[in-house]
Short mmCIF file of N, CA and C in Angstrom, two decimals:
data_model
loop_
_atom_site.label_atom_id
_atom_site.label_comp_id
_atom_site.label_asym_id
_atom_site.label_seq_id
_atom_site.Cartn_x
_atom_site.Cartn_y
_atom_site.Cartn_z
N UNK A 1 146.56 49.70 29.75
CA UNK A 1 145.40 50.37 29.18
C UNK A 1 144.12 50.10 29.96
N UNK A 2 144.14 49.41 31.01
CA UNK A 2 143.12 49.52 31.95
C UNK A 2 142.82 50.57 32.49
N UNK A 3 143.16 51.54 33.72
CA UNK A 3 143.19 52.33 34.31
C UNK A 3 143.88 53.87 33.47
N UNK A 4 144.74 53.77 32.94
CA UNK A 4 146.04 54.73 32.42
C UNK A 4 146.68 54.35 30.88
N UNK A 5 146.75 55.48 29.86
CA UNK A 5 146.51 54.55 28.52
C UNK A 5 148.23 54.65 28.59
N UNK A 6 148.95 53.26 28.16
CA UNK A 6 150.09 52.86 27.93
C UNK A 6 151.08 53.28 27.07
N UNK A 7 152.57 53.50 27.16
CA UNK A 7 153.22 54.10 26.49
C UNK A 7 153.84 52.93 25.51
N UNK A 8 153.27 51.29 26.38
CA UNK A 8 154.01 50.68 25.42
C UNK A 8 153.05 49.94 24.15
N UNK A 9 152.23 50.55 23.77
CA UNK A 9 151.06 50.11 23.01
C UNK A 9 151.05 51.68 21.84
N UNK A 10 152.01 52.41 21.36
CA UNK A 10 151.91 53.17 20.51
C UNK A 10 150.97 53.46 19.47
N UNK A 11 150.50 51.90 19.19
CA UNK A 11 149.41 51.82 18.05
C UNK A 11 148.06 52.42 18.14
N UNK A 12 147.47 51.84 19.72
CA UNK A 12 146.32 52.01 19.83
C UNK A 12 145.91 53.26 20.12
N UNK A 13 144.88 53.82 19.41
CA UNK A 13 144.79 55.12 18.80
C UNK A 13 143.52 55.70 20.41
N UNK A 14 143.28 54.72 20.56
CA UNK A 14 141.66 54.40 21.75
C UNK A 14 140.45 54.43 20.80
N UNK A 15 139.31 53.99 21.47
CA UNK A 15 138.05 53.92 21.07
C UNK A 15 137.05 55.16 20.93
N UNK A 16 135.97 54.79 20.37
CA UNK A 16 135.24 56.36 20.64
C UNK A 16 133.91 55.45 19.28
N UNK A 17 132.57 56.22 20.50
CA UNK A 17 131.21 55.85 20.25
C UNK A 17 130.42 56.70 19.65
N UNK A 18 129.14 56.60 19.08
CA UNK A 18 128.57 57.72 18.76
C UNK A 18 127.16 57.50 18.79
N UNK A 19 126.54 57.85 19.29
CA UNK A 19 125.02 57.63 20.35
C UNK A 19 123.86 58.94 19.90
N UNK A 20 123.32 58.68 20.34
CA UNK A 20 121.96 60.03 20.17
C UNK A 20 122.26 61.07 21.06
N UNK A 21 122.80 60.20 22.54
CA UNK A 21 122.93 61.29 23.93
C UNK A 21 124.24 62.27 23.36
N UNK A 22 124.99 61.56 22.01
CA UNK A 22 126.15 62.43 22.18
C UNK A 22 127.61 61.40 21.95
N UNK A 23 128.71 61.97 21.39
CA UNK A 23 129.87 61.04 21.08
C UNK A 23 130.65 61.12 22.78
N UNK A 24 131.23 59.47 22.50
CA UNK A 24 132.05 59.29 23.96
C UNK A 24 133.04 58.54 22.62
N UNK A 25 134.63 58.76 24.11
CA UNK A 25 135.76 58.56 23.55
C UNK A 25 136.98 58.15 24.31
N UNK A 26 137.28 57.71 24.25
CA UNK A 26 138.50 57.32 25.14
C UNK A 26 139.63 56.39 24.80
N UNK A 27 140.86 55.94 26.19
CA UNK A 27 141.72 54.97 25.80
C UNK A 27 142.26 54.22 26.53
N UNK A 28 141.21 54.24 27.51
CA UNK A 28 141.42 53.16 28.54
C UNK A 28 140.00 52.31 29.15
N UNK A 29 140.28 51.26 29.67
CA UNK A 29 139.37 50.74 29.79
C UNK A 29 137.92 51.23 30.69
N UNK A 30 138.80 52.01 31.95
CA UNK A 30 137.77 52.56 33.05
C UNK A 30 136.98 53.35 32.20
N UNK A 31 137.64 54.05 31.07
CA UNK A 31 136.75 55.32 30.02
C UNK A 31 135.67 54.22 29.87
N UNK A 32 135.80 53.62 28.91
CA UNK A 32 134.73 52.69 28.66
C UNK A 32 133.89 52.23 29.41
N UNK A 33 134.39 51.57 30.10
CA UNK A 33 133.23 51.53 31.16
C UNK A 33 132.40 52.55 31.76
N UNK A 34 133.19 53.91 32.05
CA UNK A 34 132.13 55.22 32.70
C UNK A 34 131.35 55.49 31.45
N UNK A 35 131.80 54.91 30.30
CA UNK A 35 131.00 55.68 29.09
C UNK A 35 129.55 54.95 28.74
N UNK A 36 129.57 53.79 29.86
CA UNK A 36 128.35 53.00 29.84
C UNK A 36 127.22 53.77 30.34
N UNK A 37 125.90 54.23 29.23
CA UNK A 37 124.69 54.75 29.50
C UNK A 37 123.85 53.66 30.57
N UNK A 38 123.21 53.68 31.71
CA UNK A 38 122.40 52.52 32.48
C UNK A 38 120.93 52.92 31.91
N UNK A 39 120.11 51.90 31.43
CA UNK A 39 119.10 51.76 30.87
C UNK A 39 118.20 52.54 31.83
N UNK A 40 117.17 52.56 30.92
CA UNK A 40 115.89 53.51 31.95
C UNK A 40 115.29 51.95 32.04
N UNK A 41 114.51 52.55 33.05
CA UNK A 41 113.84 51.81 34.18
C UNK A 41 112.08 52.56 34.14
N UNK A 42 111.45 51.80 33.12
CA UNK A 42 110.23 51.62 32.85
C UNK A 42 109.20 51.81 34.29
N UNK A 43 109.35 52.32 35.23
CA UNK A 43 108.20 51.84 36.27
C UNK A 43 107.19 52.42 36.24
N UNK A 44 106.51 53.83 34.82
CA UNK A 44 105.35 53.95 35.39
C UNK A 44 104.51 53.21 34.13
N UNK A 45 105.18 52.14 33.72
CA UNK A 45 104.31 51.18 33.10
C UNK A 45 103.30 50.46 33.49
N UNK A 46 102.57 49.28 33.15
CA UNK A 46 102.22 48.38 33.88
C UNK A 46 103.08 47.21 34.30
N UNK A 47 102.83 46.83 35.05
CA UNK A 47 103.61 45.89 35.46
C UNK A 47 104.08 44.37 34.33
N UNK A 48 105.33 44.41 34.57
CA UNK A 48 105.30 42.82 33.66
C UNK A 48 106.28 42.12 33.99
N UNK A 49 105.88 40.93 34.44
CA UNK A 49 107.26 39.99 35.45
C UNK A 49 106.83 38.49 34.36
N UNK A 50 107.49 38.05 34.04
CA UNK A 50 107.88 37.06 33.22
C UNK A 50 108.44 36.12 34.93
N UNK A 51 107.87 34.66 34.97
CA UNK A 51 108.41 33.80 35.84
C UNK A 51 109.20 33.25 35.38
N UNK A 52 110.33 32.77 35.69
CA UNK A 52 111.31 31.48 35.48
C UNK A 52 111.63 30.79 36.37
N UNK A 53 110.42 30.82 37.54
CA UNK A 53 110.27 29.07 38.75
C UNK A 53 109.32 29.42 39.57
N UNK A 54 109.25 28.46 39.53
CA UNK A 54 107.80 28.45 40.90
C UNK A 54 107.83 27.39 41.63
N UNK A 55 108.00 28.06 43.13
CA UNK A 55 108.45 27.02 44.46
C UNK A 55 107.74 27.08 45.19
N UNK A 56 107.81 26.20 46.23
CA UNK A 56 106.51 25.96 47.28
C UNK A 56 107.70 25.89 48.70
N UNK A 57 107.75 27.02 49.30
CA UNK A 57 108.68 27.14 50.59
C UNK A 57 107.91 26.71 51.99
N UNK A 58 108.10 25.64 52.67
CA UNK A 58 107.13 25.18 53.75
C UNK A 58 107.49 26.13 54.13
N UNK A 59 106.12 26.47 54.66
CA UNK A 59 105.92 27.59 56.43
C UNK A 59 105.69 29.41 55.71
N UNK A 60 105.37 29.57 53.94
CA UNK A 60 105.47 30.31 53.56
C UNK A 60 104.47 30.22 52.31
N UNK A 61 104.62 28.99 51.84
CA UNK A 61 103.70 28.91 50.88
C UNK A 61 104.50 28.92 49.31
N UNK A 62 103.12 29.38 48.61
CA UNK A 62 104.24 29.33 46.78
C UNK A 62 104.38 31.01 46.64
N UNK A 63 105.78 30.60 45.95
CA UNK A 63 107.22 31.84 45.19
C UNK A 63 107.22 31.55 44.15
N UNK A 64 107.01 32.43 43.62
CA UNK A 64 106.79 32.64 41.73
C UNK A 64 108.14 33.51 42.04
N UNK A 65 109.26 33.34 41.15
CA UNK A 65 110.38 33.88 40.86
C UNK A 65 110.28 34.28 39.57
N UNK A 66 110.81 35.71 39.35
CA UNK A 66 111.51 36.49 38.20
C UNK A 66 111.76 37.86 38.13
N UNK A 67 112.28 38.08 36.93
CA UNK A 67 112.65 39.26 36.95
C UNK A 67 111.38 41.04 36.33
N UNK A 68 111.52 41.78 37.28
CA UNK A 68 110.46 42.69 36.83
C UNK A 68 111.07 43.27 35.45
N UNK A 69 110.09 43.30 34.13
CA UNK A 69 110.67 44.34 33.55
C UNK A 69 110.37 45.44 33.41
N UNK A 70 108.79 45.88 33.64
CA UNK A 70 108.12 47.12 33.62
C UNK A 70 106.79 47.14 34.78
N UNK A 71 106.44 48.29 35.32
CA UNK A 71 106.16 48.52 36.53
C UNK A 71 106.92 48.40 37.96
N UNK A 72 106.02 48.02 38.86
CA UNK A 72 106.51 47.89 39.75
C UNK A 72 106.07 46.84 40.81
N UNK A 73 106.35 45.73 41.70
CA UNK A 73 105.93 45.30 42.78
C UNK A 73 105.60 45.12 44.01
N UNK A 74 104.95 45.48 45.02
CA UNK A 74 104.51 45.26 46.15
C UNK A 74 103.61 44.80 46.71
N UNK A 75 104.33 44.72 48.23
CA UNK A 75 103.00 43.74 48.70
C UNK A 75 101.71 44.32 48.96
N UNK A 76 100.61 43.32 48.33
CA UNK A 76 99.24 44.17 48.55
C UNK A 76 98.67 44.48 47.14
N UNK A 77 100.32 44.16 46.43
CA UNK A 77 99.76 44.37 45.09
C UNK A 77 98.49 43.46 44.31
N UNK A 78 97.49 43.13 43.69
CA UNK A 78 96.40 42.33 43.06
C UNK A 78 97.57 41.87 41.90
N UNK A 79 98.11 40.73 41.38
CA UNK A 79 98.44 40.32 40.18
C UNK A 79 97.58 39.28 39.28
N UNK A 80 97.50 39.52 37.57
CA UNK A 80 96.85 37.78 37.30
C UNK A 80 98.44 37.87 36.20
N UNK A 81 97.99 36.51 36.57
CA UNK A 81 98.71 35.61 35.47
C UNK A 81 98.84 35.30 34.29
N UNK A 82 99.26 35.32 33.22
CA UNK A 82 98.63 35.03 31.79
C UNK A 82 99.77 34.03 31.48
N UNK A 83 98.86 33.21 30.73
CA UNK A 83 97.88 33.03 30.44
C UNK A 83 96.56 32.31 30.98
N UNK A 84 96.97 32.00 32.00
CA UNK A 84 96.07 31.35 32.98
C UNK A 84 94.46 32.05 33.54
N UNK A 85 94.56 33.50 33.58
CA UNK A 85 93.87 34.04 34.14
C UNK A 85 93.57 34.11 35.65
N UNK A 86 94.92 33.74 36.31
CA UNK A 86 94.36 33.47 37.80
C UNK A 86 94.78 35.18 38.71
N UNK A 87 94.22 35.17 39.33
CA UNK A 87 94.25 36.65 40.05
C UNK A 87 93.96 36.52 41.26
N UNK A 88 95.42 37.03 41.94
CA UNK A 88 95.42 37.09 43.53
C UNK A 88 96.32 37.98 44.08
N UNK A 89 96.63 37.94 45.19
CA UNK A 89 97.22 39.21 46.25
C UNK A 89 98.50 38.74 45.98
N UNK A 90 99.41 40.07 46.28
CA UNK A 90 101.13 39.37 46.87
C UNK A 90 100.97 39.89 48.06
N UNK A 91 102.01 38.66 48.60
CA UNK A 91 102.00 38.89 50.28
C UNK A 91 102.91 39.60 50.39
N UNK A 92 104.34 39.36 50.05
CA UNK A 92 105.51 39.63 50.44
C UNK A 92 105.95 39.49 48.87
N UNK A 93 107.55 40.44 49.23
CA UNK A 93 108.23 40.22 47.98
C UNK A 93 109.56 40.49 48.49
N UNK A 94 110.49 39.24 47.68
CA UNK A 94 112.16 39.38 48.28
C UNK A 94 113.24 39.44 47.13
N UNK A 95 114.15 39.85 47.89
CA UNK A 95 115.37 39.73 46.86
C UNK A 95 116.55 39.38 47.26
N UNK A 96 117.27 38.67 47.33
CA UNK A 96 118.56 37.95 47.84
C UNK A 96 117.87 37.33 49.50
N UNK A 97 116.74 37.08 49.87
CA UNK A 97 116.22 36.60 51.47
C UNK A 97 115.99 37.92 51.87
N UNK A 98 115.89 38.83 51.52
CA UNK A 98 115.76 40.14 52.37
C UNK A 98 114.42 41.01 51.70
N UNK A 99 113.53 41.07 52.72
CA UNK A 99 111.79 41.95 52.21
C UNK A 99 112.53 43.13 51.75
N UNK A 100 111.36 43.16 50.59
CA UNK A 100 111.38 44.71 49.93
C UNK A 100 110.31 45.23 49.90
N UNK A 101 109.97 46.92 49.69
CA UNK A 101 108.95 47.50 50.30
C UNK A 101 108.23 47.68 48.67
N UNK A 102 108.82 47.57 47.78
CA UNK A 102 108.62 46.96 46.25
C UNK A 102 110.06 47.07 45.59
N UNK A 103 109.54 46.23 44.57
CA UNK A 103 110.53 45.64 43.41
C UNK A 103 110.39 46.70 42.07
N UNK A 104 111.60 47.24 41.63
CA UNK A 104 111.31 48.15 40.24
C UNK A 104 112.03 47.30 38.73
N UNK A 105 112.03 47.44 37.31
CA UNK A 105 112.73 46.87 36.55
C UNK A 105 113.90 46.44 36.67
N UNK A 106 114.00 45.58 36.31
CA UNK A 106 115.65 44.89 36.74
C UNK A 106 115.70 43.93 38.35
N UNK A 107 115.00 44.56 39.05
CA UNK A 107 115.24 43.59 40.16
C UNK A 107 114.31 42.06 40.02
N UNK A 108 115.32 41.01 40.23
CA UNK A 108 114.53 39.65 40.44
C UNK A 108 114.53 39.49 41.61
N UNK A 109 113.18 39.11 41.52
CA UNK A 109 112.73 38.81 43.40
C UNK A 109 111.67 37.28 43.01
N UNK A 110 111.71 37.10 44.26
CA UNK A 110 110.50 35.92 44.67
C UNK A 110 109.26 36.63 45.33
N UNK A 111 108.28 36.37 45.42
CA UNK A 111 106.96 36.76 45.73
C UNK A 111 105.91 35.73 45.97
N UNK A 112 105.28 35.78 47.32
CA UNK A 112 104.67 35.20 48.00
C UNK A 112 103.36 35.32 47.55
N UNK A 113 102.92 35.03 47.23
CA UNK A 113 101.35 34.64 46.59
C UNK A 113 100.18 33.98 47.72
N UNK A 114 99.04 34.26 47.65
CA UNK A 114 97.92 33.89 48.53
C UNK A 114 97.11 33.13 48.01
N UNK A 115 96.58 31.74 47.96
CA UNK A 115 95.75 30.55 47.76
C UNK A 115 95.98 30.34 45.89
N UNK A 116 97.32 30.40 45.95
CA UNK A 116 97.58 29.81 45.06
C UNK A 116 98.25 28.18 44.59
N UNK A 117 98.25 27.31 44.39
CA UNK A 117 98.80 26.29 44.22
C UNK A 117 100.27 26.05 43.29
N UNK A 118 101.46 25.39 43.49
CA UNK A 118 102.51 25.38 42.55
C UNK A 118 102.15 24.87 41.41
N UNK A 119 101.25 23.91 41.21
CA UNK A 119 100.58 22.99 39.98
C UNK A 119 100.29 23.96 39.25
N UNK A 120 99.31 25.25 39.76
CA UNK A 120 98.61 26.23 38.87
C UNK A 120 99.69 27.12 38.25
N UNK A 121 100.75 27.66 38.43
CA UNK A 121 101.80 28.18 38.08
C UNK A 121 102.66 27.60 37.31
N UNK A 122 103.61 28.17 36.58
CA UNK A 122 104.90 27.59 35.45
C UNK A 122 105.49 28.37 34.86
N UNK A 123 106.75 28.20 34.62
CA UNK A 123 107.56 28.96 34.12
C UNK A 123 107.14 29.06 32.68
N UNK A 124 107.33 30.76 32.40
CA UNK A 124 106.69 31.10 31.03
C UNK A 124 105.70 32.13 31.38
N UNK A 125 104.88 31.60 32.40
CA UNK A 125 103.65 32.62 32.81
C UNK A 125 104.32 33.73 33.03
N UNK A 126 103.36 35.29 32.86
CA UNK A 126 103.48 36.46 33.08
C UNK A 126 102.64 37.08 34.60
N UNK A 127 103.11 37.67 35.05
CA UNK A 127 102.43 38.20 35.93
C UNK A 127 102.19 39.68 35.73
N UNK A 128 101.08 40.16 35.69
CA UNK A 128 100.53 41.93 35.44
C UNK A 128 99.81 42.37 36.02
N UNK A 129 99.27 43.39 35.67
CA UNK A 129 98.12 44.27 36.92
C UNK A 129 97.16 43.79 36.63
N UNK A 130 96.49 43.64 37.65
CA UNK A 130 94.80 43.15 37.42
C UNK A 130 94.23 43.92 36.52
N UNK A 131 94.51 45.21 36.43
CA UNK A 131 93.45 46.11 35.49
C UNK A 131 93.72 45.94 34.59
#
């Protein structure tokens, strides 16, 4: 019943959902899985990145890590912090070691920050648009 629904499982009748977009149904597992809706992706929000670390990479400076959930990130972008109130540039922004030209919901990246200190940062803080 993974791939192809089984002749030796007589019982199982298969599954079946019922949603706003519409009923899905099936009796195998791949059904189920294609029957997975992928969330929308918030980006013409404002921005909102929740941190969960903040590192200090010699030869690079401090990486505020997390995940975006609404807007978007790039470099050049102005962010402050809350609750702190601190407000500064991103330099750079990565995701698995590799630059991105920005970050949308769902992607966790690290982000390079400008005359910021690791002390001043902590997990918990938010990062948003300056405006």
């Amino acid at each position: 019943n993974m791939l192809e629904a089984s002749s030796n499982l007589p019982w199982y009748k298969g599954w079946a959902v019922e949603r706003k977009e519409g009923k899905a149904d099936g009796k195998t597992l791949i059904d189920a899985l294609d029957a997975i809706l992928p969330p929308s992706r918030p980006t013409e929000k404002p921005l909102r990145l929740p941190l969960q670390d903040v590192y200090k990479i010699g030869g690079i400076g401090t990486v505020p890590v997390g995940r975006v959930e609404t807007g978007v990130i790039k470099p050049g972008t102005v962010v402050t912090f809350a609750p702190c109130n601190l407000t500064t540039e991103v330099k750079s922004v990565e995701m698995h070691h590799e630059a991105l030209e920005e970050a949308v919901p769902g992607d966790n990246v690290g982000f390079n920050v400008k005359n910021v200190s690791v002390k001043e940062l902590r997990r918990g803080y938010v990062a948003g648009d300056s405006k």
